[in-house]
Short mmCIF file of C-alpha atoms and ligand atoms in Angstrom, two decimals:
data_model
loop_
_atom_site.label_atom_id
_atom_site.label_comp_id
_atom_site.label_asym_id
_atom_site.label_seq_id
_atom_site.Cartn_x
_atom_site.Cartn_y
_atom_site.Cartn_z
CA MET A 11 -3.13 175.31 -14.94
CA ASN A 12 -0.85 176.06 -11.97
CA ARG A 13 -2.06 176.93 -8.48
CA ARG A 14 -1.45 180.69 -8.96
CA ASN A 15 -3.66 180.77 -12.06
CA ASP A 16 -6.34 178.74 -10.23
CA SER A 17 -6.67 181.28 -7.43
CA LYS A 18 -6.70 184.16 -9.95
CA GLN A 19 -9.58 182.47 -11.79
CA ALA A 20 -11.46 181.92 -8.49
CA ALA A 21 -11.09 185.62 -7.61
CA LEU A 22 -12.38 186.61 -11.06
CA ASN A 23 -15.38 184.24 -10.74
CA GLU A 24 -16.27 185.74 -7.39
CA HIS A 25 -15.95 189.27 -8.81
CA PHE A 26 -18.36 188.46 -11.69
CA TYR A 27 -20.78 186.66 -9.36
CA LEU A 28 -20.94 189.61 -6.92
CA ASN A 29 -21.42 192.07 -9.77
CA SER A 30 -24.33 190.04 -11.17
CA VAL A 31 -26.00 189.88 -7.72
CA ILE A 32 -25.69 193.68 -7.34
CA ALA A 33 -27.11 194.21 -10.86
CA THR A 34 -30.08 191.93 -10.10
CA LEU A 35 -30.83 193.73 -6.85
CA GLN A 36 -30.67 197.11 -8.55
CA GLY A 37 -32.78 196.01 -11.55
CA ALA A 38 -35.53 194.15 -9.72
CA LYS A 39 -36.97 196.05 -6.80
CA LEU A 40 -37.76 193.45 -4.15
CA MET A 41 -41.39 193.41 -3.08
CA GLY A 42 -44.22 191.21 -1.90
CA LYS A 43 -46.77 190.10 -4.47
CA GLY A 44 -50.23 188.54 -4.25
CA SER A 45 -53.47 187.94 -6.19
CA GLY A 46 -57.16 187.34 -5.49
CA TYR A 47 -59.92 186.03 -7.81
CA GLY A 48 -63.00 187.93 -8.91
CA LYS A 49 -66.34 186.13 -8.66
CA VAL A 50 -69.95 185.88 -9.75
CA ILE A 51 -72.73 184.73 -7.47
CA LEU A 52 -75.10 182.35 -9.27
CA PHE A 53 -77.50 181.97 -6.34
CA GLY A 54 -78.07 183.63 -3.01
CA GLU A 55 -76.51 187.10 -2.76
CA HIS A 56 -77.92 189.03 0.22
CA PHE A 57 -79.61 185.85 1.52
CA VAL A 58 -76.15 184.41 2.35
CA VAL A 59 -75.64 187.20 4.89
CA TYR A 60 -78.37 185.49 6.98
CA GLY A 61 -76.85 182.00 6.82
CA LEU A 62 -78.80 180.78 3.80
CA PRO A 63 -76.77 178.87 1.20
CA GLY A 64 -75.32 180.42 -1.93
CA ILE A 65 -73.42 179.30 -5.03
CA VAL A 66 -70.44 181.31 -6.21
CA SER A 67 -67.86 180.86 -8.96
CA ALA A 68 -64.49 182.50 -9.40
CA ILE A 69 -63.93 184.05 -12.82
CA ASP A 70 -60.77 184.23 -14.89
CA ALA A 71 -59.94 187.74 -13.80
CA SER A 72 -58.00 188.69 -10.71
CA THR A 73 -56.68 191.64 -8.77
CA ASP A 74 -52.92 191.74 -8.24
CA ALA A 75 -51.07 193.64 -5.54
CA GLU A 76 -47.45 194.57 -4.90
CA VAL A 77 -46.29 195.83 -1.53
CA THR A 78 -43.00 197.36 -0.38
CA LYS A 79 -42.13 198.68 3.05
CA ALA A 80 -42.20 202.49 3.19
CA VAL A 81 -40.78 205.00 5.63
CA LYS A 82 -44.26 205.88 6.85
CA GLY A 83 -47.98 205.87 6.02
CA LEU A 84 -50.16 203.76 3.76
CA ASN A 85 -49.60 204.88 0.19
CA VAL A 86 -52.00 203.23 -2.24
CA ARG A 87 -51.58 203.42 -6.02
CA ASP A 88 -54.71 201.93 -7.55
CA GLU A 89 -54.27 201.22 -11.26
CA ARG A 90 -57.29 198.96 -11.78
CA LYS A 91 -59.61 199.62 -14.69
CA THR A 92 -62.80 200.73 -12.99
CA ALA A 93 -66.32 201.99 -13.57
CA LYS A 94 -66.35 205.79 -13.43
CA GLY A 95 -66.05 207.02 -9.85
CA TYR A 96 -65.38 203.56 -8.37
CA SER A 97 -61.99 204.34 -6.79
CA GLU A 98 -63.15 207.68 -5.37
CA GLU A 99 -66.31 206.13 -3.89
CA LYS A 100 -64.33 203.29 -2.27
CA ARG A 101 -61.21 205.23 -1.15
CA LEU A 102 -62.14 205.67 2.53
CA GLN A 103 -63.41 202.10 2.77
CA GLN A 104 -60.16 200.93 1.15
CA VAL A 105 -57.98 202.65 3.76
CA GLU A 106 -60.16 201.26 6.56
CA SER A 107 -59.95 197.78 5.00
CA ILE A 108 -56.13 197.85 4.95
CA GLU A 109 -56.00 199.04 8.57
CA ARG A 110 -58.32 196.18 9.51
CA MET A 111 -56.09 193.72 7.64
CA MET A 112 -52.95 194.92 9.41
CA LYS A 113 -54.69 194.50 12.74
CA ALA A 114 -55.89 191.00 11.87
CA MET A 115 -52.34 190.08 10.79
CA GLY A 116 -50.85 191.44 14.02
CA ILE A 117 -48.84 194.14 12.20
CA ASP A 118 -47.86 197.37 13.98
CA PRO A 119 -50.32 200.00 12.61
CA LYS A 120 -47.43 202.47 12.27
CA THR A 121 -45.70 200.25 9.68
CA GLY A 122 -45.33 202.20 6.42
CA LEU A 123 -46.41 200.42 3.24
CA ASP A 124 -46.40 201.34 -0.45
CA ILE A 125 -49.23 199.37 -2.07
CA TRP A 126 -49.87 199.00 -5.78
CA ILE A 127 -53.10 197.41 -7.06
CA GLY A 128 -53.81 196.36 -10.64
CA GLY A 129 -54.68 193.21 -12.57
CA SER A 130 -57.33 192.02 -15.00
CA LEU A 131 -60.41 192.25 -12.73
CA PRO A 132 -62.21 195.53 -13.41
CA GLY A 133 -63.44 197.59 -10.49
CA PHE A 134 -67.13 197.08 -11.31
CA SER A 135 -69.49 196.65 -8.36
CA GLY A 136 -70.77 193.11 -7.95
CA LEU A 137 -67.68 191.15 -9.02
CA GLY A 138 -66.12 190.91 -5.59
CA ALA A 139 -63.43 193.43 -6.50
CA SER A 140 -63.03 194.61 -2.90
CA ALA A 141 -62.52 191.05 -1.60
CA ALA A 142 -60.16 190.22 -4.48
CA SER A 143 -58.07 193.29 -3.67
CA SER A 144 -58.03 192.46 0.06
CA VAL A 145 -56.83 188.91 -0.62
CA ALA A 146 -54.18 190.22 -3.04
CA ILE A 147 -52.96 192.88 -0.59
CA ALA A 148 -52.92 190.51 2.41
CA ARG A 149 -50.85 188.00 0.42
CA ALA A 150 -48.45 190.71 -0.77
CA ILE A 151 -48.04 192.18 2.74
CA ALA A 152 -47.33 188.72 4.15
CA GLN A 153 -44.68 188.10 1.52
CA GLU A 154 -43.07 191.51 1.94
CA LEU A 155 -42.86 191.13 5.72
CA GLY A 156 -41.64 187.53 5.48
CA MET A 157 -44.70 186.09 7.23
CA GLN A 158 -45.85 182.52 6.52
CA VAL A 159 -49.63 182.90 6.21
CA SER A 160 -51.97 180.02 5.26
CA ASP A 161 -54.88 180.46 2.83
CA GLU A 162 -57.23 179.94 5.76
CA LYS A 163 -55.67 182.91 7.57
CA ILE A 164 -55.67 185.05 4.38
CA ASN A 165 -59.39 184.30 4.06
CA GLN A 166 -60.01 185.41 7.67
CA VAL A 167 -57.95 188.57 7.16
CA ALA A 168 -59.88 189.42 3.98
CA TYR A 169 -63.16 188.81 5.83
CA GLU A 170 -62.13 191.43 8.40
CA ALA A 171 -61.27 193.78 5.51
CA GLU A 172 -64.65 193.15 3.87
CA LYS A 173 -66.36 194.63 6.95
CA ALA A 174 -65.10 198.02 5.76
CA TYR A 175 -66.91 197.59 2.43
CA ALA A 176 -69.97 195.53 3.33
CA GLY A 177 -70.62 196.28 7.02
CA ASN A 178 -71.90 192.78 7.79
CA PRO A 179 -70.40 190.58 5.05
CA SER A 180 -71.34 186.94 4.58
CA GLY A 181 -67.78 185.90 3.73
CA ILE A 182 -68.76 184.49 0.32
CA ASP A 183 -66.66 187.02 -1.62
CA ASN A 184 -63.42 186.62 0.34
CA THR A 185 -63.78 182.82 0.27
CA ALA A 186 -64.14 182.81 -3.54
CA ALA A 187 -61.31 185.37 -3.87
CA THR A 188 -58.98 183.21 -1.75
CA TYR A 189 -59.66 179.71 -3.08
CA GLY A 190 -61.15 180.13 -6.59
CA GLY A 191 -63.30 177.47 -8.27
CA LEU A 192 -67.04 176.88 -7.99
CA MET A 193 -68.44 176.48 -4.51
CA TRP A 194 -71.40 176.03 -2.23
CA PHE A 195 -71.21 178.51 0.64
CA LYS A 196 -73.14 178.72 3.89
CA LYS A 197 -72.16 181.23 6.57
CA ASP A 198 -72.14 180.04 10.17
CA THR A 199 -74.00 182.94 11.75
CA THR A 200 -72.88 181.86 15.25
CA GLY A 201 -69.25 182.68 14.37
CA GLY A 202 -68.09 179.10 13.73
CA PRO A 203 -66.46 177.97 10.49
CA ASP A 204 -68.56 178.56 7.38
CA LYS A 205 -69.60 175.57 5.29
CA VAL A 206 -67.66 175.66 2.03
CA GLU A 207 -67.93 172.79 -0.44
CA PRO A 208 -66.28 172.75 -3.87
CA LEU A 209 -68.79 171.90 -6.62
CA HIS A 210 -67.92 170.11 -9.84
CA VAL A 211 -69.62 170.42 -13.20
CA ARG A 212 -69.22 168.25 -16.29
CA ARG A 213 -67.88 171.16 -18.36
CA PRO A 214 -67.33 174.85 -17.60
CA ILE A 215 -70.28 176.99 -18.72
CA GLU A 216 -70.03 180.22 -20.72
CA ILE A 217 -71.49 183.32 -19.12
CA VAL A 218 -71.69 187.01 -19.96
CA ILE A 219 -71.34 189.63 -17.26
CA GLY A 220 -72.80 193.03 -18.11
CA SER A 221 -71.91 196.12 -16.12
CA THR A 222 -74.43 198.91 -15.66
CA GLY A 223 -71.45 201.23 -15.12
CA LYS A 224 -73.05 202.42 -11.87
CA VAL A 225 -70.97 202.17 -8.72
CA ALA A 226 -72.94 200.66 -5.85
CA ASN A 227 -72.37 200.82 -2.12
CA THR A 228 -72.59 197.21 -0.91
CA LYS A 229 -72.79 198.31 2.72
CA ALA A 230 -75.83 200.50 2.04
CA MET A 231 -77.47 197.71 0.02
CA VAL A 232 -76.93 195.13 2.80
CA GLU A 233 -78.21 197.60 5.43
CA GLY A 234 -81.27 198.39 3.29
CA VAL A 235 -82.26 194.72 3.15
CA ALA A 236 -81.76 194.35 6.93
CA GLU A 237 -83.99 197.36 7.57
CA ARG A 238 -86.80 196.25 5.25
CA LYS A 239 -86.63 192.65 6.52
CA LYS A 240 -86.95 193.86 10.10
CA ASN A 241 -89.88 196.13 9.31
CA ASN A 242 -91.70 193.69 7.11
CA PRO A 243 -91.19 190.08 8.26
CA ALA A 244 -94.52 188.89 6.83
CA ASN A 245 -93.30 189.76 3.31
CA TYR A 246 -89.65 188.92 3.73
CA ASP A 247 -89.78 185.55 5.54
CA PRO A 248 -91.44 183.67 2.65
CA ILE A 249 -89.00 185.26 0.16
CA PHE A 250 -86.08 184.05 2.28
CA ARG A 251 -87.53 180.52 2.41
CA GLN A 252 -87.84 180.52 -1.40
CA ALA A 253 -84.24 181.72 -1.72
CA GLU A 254 -83.03 178.77 0.31
CA ASN A 255 -85.01 176.29 -1.81
CA LEU A 256 -83.66 177.92 -4.97
CA ALA A 257 -80.02 177.53 -3.94
CA VAL A 258 -80.63 173.85 -3.11
CA ALA A 259 -82.38 173.31 -6.47
CA GLY A 260 -79.61 175.29 -8.22
CA ARG A 261 -76.95 173.00 -6.83
CA LYS A 262 -78.79 169.84 -7.94
CA THR A 263 -79.37 171.30 -11.39
CA LEU A 264 -75.74 172.36 -11.80
CA GLU A 265 -74.51 168.94 -10.78
CA ALA A 266 -77.01 167.26 -13.14
CA TYR A 267 -75.87 169.74 -15.85
CA ASP A 268 -79.46 170.67 -16.77
CA LEU A 269 -78.61 174.11 -18.10
CA LYS A 270 -82.11 175.07 -19.29
CA LYS A 271 -83.47 174.48 -15.80
CA LEU A 272 -80.45 176.23 -14.28
CA GLY A 273 -81.28 179.35 -16.31
CA GLU A 274 -84.91 179.26 -15.16
CA LEU A 275 -83.78 179.07 -11.54
CA MET A 276 -81.48 182.05 -12.07
CA ASN A 277 -84.45 183.99 -13.49
CA GLU A 278 -86.40 183.03 -10.39
CA ASN A 279 -83.52 184.24 -8.19
CA HIS A 280 -83.59 187.61 -9.98
CA ARG A 281 -87.29 187.90 -9.23
CA LEU A 282 -86.62 187.40 -5.51
CA LEU A 283 -83.87 190.03 -5.63
CA GLN A 284 -86.34 192.43 -7.24
CA GLN A 285 -88.76 191.69 -4.40
CA ILE A 286 -86.19 192.60 -1.75
CA GLU A 287 -85.59 195.81 -3.75
CA VAL A 288 -81.93 195.43 -4.65
CA SER A 289 -82.36 195.47 -8.44
CA SER A 290 -82.40 198.66 -10.51
CA LYS A 291 -83.94 199.69 -13.81
CA GLU A 292 -80.57 199.33 -15.60
CA LEU A 293 -80.04 195.84 -14.16
CA ASP A 294 -83.57 194.80 -15.13
CA ALA A 295 -83.05 196.17 -18.65
CA LEU A 296 -79.80 194.22 -19.15
CA VAL A 297 -81.37 191.05 -17.71
CA ASP A 298 -84.34 191.38 -20.12
CA LEU A 299 -82.07 192.06 -23.07
CA ALA A 300 -79.93 188.99 -22.34
CA ARG A 301 -83.02 186.77 -22.07
CA LYS A 302 -84.43 188.15 -25.35
CA GLN A 303 -81.13 187.33 -27.06
CA GLY A 304 -81.50 183.70 -25.98
CA ALA A 305 -79.66 183.54 -22.64
CA PHE A 306 -80.90 180.50 -20.69
CA GLY A 307 -81.33 182.77 -17.68
CA ALA A 308 -80.08 186.06 -16.23
CA LYS A 309 -79.95 187.82 -12.90
CA LEU A 310 -78.17 190.60 -11.09
CA THR A 311 -75.02 189.44 -9.34
CA GLY A 312 -73.53 190.79 -6.10
CA GLY A 313 -74.97 193.60 -4.04
CA GLY A 314 -77.14 195.14 -6.79
CA GLY A 315 -78.39 198.74 -6.88
CA GLY A 316 -76.09 199.15 -9.92
CA GLY A 317 -73.05 197.00 -10.56
CA CYS A 318 -73.37 193.86 -12.68
CA MET A 319 -75.69 191.19 -14.01
CA VAL A 320 -74.81 187.69 -15.20
CA ALA A 321 -76.36 185.78 -18.10
CA LEU A 322 -76.08 182.03 -18.58
CA THR A 323 -75.02 181.59 -22.23
CA PRO A 324 -73.78 178.04 -22.90
CA GLY A 325 -71.65 177.79 -26.04
CA LYS A 326 -69.44 180.37 -27.72
CA ASP A 327 -72.11 181.45 -30.26
CA LEU A 328 -74.78 182.31 -27.72
CA GLN A 329 -72.16 183.95 -25.51
CA GLY A 330 -70.99 186.11 -28.42
CA LYS A 331 -74.56 187.07 -29.38
CA VAL A 332 -75.54 188.17 -25.86
CA ALA A 333 -72.23 189.96 -25.30
CA SER A 334 -72.58 191.92 -28.57
CA ALA A 335 -76.16 192.95 -27.79
CA ILE A 336 -75.12 194.36 -24.41
CA LYS A 337 -72.03 196.04 -25.87
CA ASN A 338 -74.08 197.60 -28.67
CA LEU A 339 -76.14 199.41 -26.05
CA GLY A 340 -72.89 200.95 -24.75
CA PHE A 341 -72.37 198.77 -21.67
CA GLU A 342 -69.17 196.97 -20.77
CA VAL A 343 -69.12 193.18 -20.81
CA LEU A 344 -66.90 190.38 -19.61
CA SER A 345 -67.26 187.02 -21.36
CA THR A 346 -66.01 184.20 -19.20
CA LYS A 347 -66.96 180.78 -17.75
CA VAL A 348 -68.14 179.37 -14.47
CA GLY A 349 -67.13 175.99 -13.15
CA VAL A 350 -63.48 176.06 -14.21
CA GLU A 351 -61.69 173.96 -11.59
CA LYS A 352 -59.06 176.64 -10.97
CA TYR A 353 -57.99 179.52 -13.16
O1 PMV B 18 -71.38 193.51 -4.60
P1 PMV B 18 -70.37 192.58 -4.09
O2 PMV B 18 -69.46 192.00 -5.14
O3 PMV B 18 -69.58 193.15 -2.96
O4 PMV B 18 -71.15 191.29 -3.47
C1 PMV B 18 -71.91 191.44 -2.29
C2 PMV B 18 -72.63 190.16 -1.93
C3 PMV B 18 -73.63 190.31 -0.77
O5 PMV B 18 -74.29 189.04 -0.63
C4 PMV B 18 -74.68 191.34 -1.09
C5 PMV B 18 -72.96 190.70 0.53
C6 PMV B 18 -72.17 189.59 1.18
O6 PMV B 18 -71.29 189.89 1.98
O7 PMV B 18 -72.47 188.40 0.94
#
C-alpha cells in the first residue's frame, strides 16, 4: 500500500473510532453506581445501642443505587419492592438521610442529584434496608462526583445517615451493609472506633426470614426502650446483663457450630426482646409457628414492633418446611443463609 492509501486508511479508522465513542456515550448514560448489603441480627438488637455486643450477618440481598448530577434538587426514584406503606413512612427520613450524607461527604448542599434506588433487598423493616440504601447511595454519589472514598469513610457517612432513621443508631446496620459477612459488633459509646470482628463458621447456615408486613419506626422503637430503661432500671439492668451474656455464648456456640444450642440461645434472645417490649403479636406468632415447624430457634430481628423475624433452619428441607408454613399464612419470606464469607 502506498503512503497516500495509508493516510486515507488512518483517517477512516479515526472516523469509525470517533463514531463508536459517540454511540457509546449516547447509549449508556454515565452515572455513579453503588450497593449495600441487607442484614439479619442474630443476637443483640437494641442492646447494641448501649455498647453491648451483637452478632450480625449480611444476607444475599442488596440495595443498589444509581446517581447522576441534576440541575437542582434531590430527586429520588425509589423502585424497591417494599412492605405496604414503607416508602411513604420513610420518605422524610430518607431526604434527611441524604442531606446528612452530603454534609458528611463535604458536598455543597445545593448540588442537584437524581437518585435511583432498587435491588433485591425488599424494604421490610428489620433487614437494615435504610443502612443498605445509605451505603449504596453514598457509594454512587462518590463515583458520580469522582471522589475516592474508602469503605471506612462510606461506613461513617452511612452512620450519619442512619441517625435520620434510628435517632441514636448503634452502627451495626451500616457496618454490615458496608462490609458484608458475619461479624461481632460492639459500639464504642465514647465515640471511638467500634469493635468489629469478622466471625467464621464451618458452613453457612440456612435461615428463613418472615415479614409481618408491618412497617416499623426504628427511631420510635429505640426511643421507647431508652424511656422504659430510664424509668425502670431495676427491671432493665438485669435484662441487659443477660443480653450481654447471651451474645458471648452465641459467639462461642456459632464458632463451635453447635446449632441446636445456637437456636436455644436465639429463643432466649427473643424472650429478652419481649421483656423490653419490642416484640408484637404478629412477630410472636411467626416465631411460634417457625419453632413448631422444627426451626432450631427463632426471634425477631432488627428494631421490632413489626418488621421481621428470623428462624434458624439448618438444611434445605427444614428451611423449605418453615418457609412454606409462613407463606401459607400469607406472609412474605426470604430464604437465605448466614455465615457466607461474602456474597
Ligand atoms: O430495624 P432495623 O433493621 O433498622 O435494625 C435496628 C437495630 C437496632 O439495634 C434496634 C438499632 C441500632 O441502631 O442498632
